[in-house]
GROMACS .gro file of C-alpha atoms in nm:
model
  164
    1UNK     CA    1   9.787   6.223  11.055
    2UNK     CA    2   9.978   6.248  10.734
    3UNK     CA    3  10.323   6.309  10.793
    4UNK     CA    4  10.500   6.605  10.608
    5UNK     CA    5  10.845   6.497  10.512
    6UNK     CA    6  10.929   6.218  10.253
    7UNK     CA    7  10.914   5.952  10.443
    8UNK     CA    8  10.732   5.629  10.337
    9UNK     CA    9  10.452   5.444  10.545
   10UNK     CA   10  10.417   5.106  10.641
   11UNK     CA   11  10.381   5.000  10.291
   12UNK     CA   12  10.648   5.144  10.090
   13UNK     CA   13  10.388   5.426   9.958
   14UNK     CA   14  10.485   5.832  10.022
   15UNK     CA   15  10.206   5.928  10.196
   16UNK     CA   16  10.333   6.252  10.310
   17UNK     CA   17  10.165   6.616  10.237
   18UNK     CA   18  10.427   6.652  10.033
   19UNK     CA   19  10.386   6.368   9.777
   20UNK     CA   20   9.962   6.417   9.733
   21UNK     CA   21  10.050   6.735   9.544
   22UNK     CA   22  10.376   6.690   9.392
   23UNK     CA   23  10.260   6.491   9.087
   24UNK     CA   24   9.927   6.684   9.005
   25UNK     CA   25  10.011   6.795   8.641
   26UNK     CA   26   9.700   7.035   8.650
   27UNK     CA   27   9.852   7.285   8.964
   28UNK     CA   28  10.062   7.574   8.809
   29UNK     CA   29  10.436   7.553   8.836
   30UNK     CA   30  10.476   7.815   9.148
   31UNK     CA   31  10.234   7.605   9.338
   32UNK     CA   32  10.472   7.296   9.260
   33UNK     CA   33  10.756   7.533   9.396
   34UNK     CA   34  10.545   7.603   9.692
   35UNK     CA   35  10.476   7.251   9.762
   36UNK     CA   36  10.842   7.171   9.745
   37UNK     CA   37  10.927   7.437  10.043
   38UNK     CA   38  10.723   7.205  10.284
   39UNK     CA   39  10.963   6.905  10.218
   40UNK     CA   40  11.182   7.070  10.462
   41UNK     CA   41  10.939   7.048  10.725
   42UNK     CA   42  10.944   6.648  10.813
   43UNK     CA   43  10.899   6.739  11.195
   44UNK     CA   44  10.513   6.770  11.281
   45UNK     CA   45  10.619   6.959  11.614
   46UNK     CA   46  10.809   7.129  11.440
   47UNK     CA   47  10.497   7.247  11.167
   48UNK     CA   48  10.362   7.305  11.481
   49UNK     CA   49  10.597   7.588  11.668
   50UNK     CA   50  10.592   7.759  11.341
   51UNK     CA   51  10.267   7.783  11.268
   52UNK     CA   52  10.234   7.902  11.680
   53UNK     CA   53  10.527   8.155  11.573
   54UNK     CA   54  10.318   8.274  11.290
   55UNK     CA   55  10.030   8.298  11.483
   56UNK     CA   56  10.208   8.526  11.727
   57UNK     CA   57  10.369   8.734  11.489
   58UNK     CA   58  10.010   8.819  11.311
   59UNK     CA   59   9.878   8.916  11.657
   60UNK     CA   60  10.201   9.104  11.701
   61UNK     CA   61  10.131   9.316  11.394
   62UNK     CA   62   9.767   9.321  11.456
   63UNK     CA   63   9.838   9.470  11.786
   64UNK     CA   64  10.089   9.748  11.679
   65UNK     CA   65   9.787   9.834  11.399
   66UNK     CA   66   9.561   9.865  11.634
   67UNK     CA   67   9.769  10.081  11.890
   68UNK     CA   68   9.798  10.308  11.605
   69UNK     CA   69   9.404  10.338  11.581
   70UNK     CA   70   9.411  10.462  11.913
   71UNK     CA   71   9.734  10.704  11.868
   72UNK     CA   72   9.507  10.851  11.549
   73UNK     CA   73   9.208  10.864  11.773
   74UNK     CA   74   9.007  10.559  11.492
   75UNK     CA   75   8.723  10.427  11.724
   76UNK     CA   76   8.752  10.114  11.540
   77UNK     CA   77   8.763   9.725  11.678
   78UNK     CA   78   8.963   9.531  11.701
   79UNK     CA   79   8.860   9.351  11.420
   80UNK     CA   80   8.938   9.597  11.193
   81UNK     CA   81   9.328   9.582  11.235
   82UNK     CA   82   9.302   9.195  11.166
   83UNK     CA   83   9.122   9.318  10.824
   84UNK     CA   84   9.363   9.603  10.804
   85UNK     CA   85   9.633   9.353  10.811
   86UNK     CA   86   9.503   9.108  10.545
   87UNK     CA   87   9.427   9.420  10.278
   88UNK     CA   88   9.801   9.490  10.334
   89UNK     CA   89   9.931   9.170  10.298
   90UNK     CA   90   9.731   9.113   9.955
   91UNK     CA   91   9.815   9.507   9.849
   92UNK     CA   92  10.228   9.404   9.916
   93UNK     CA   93  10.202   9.058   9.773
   94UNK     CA   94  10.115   9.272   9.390
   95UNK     CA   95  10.450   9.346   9.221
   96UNK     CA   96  10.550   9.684   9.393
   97UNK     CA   97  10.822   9.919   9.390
   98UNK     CA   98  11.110   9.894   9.642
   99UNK     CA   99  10.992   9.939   9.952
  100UNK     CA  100  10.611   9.851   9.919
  101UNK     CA  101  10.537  10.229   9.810
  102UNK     CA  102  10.215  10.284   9.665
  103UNK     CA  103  10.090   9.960   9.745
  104UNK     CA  104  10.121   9.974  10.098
  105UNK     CA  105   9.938  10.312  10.100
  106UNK     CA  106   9.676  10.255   9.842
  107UNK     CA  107   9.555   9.886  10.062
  108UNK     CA  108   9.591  10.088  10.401
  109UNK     CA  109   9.368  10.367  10.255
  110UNK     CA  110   9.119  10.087  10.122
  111UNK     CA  111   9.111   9.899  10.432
  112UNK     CA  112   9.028  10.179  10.671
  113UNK     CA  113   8.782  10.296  10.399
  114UNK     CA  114   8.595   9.989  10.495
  115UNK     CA  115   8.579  10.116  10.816
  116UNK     CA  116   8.460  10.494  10.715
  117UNK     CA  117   8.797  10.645  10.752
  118UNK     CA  118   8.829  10.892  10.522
  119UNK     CA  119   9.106  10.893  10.280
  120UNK     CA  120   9.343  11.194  10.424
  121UNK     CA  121   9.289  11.034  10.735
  122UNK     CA  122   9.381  10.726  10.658
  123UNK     CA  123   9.696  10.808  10.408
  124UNK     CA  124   9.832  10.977  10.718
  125UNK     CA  125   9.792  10.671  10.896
  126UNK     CA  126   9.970  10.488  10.621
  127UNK     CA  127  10.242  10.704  10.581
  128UNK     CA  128  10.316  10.660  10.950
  129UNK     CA  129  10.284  10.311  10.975
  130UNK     CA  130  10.534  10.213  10.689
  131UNK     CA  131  10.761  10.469  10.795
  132UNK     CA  132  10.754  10.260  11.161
  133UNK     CA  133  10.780   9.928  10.983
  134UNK     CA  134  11.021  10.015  10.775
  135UNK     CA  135  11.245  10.223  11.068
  136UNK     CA  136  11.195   9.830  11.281
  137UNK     CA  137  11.307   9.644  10.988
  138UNK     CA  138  11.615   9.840  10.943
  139UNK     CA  139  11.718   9.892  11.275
  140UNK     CA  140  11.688   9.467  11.374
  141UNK     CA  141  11.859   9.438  11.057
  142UNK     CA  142  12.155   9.660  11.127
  143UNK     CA  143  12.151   9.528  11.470
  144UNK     CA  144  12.174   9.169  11.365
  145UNK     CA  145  12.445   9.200  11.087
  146UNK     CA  146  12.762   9.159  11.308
  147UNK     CA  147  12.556   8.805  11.338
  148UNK     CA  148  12.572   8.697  11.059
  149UNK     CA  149  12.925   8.746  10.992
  150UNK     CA  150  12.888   9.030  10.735
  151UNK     CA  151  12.963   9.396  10.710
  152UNK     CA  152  12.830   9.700  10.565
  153UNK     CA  153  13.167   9.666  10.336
  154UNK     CA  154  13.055   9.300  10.218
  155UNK     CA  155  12.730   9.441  10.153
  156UNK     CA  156  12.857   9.701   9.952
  157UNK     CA  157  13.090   9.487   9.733
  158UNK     CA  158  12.780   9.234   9.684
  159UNK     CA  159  12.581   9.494   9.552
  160UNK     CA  160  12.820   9.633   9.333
  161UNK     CA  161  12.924   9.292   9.189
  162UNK     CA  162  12.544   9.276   9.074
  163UNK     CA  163  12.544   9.631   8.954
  164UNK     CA  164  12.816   9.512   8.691
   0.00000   0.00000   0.00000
């Protein structure tokens, strides 16, 4: 096994994941930048609770998708929140405007259209969904700030420097 950090083998030479792809002239620039974000992992148990952690949060989200099938009464499998998930993921990952609006809804719309959900139908279901994941993501992160020794005033003064 290959490890991931910098370290050199036996014989002086970097084998690590991180070294096979650091050096390839003929990968784009953001997949050098990519590559670089790995040389933090040099723990392979480590590599291994996160990828478990991801794992778990995709089922998670898969989960909460398809509990929302059954709250819209979709007689869909399970399957489909899995491809659901994926659609969304790609829609989100195009530049967007703040908040994922338009993109969200257009890749939930196509990815229950796959399923025959028709389009009402399944804009509802997006506009419900992203209102929920947005109302969780701003409720842990207002519920984590006194954390991470900030305040709302901080915030405020951050933004404003940037504004200027």
């Amino acid at each position: 096994m290959l490890p991931l950090g910098g370290d050199p083998a036996a014989d002086g030479k970097d084998r690590s994941a991180y070294s096979l792809f650091r050096n390839q002239r003929r990968f784009p620039r953001h997949f050098h930048h990519f590559i670089d974000g790995f040389q933090v992992i040099t723990d392979v148990k480590r590599l291994l609770y996160l990828l478990f952690l991801s794992a778990a949060v995709w089922i998670v989200d898969a989960a909460v998708i398809y509990s929302m099938f059954l709250a819209f009464s979709f007689d869909l499998p399970i399957v489909a929140a899995f491809v659901v998930m994926v659609i969304l993921i790609a829609g989100i990952a195009i530049p967007t405007a703040p908040g994922f609006i338009g993109n969200w809804h257009y890749a939930c719309i196509l990815g229950l259209g796959l399923f025959g959900i028709a389009k009402p139908e399944a804009f509802s279901f997006a506009l419900v969904y992203h209102f929920l994941s947005m109302l969780v993501v701003i409720i842990l992160g207002v519920s984590f700030l006194p954390f991470n020794k900030f305040s709302i005033s901080d915030l405020t003064g951050q933004m404003n420097k940037e504004i200027k």
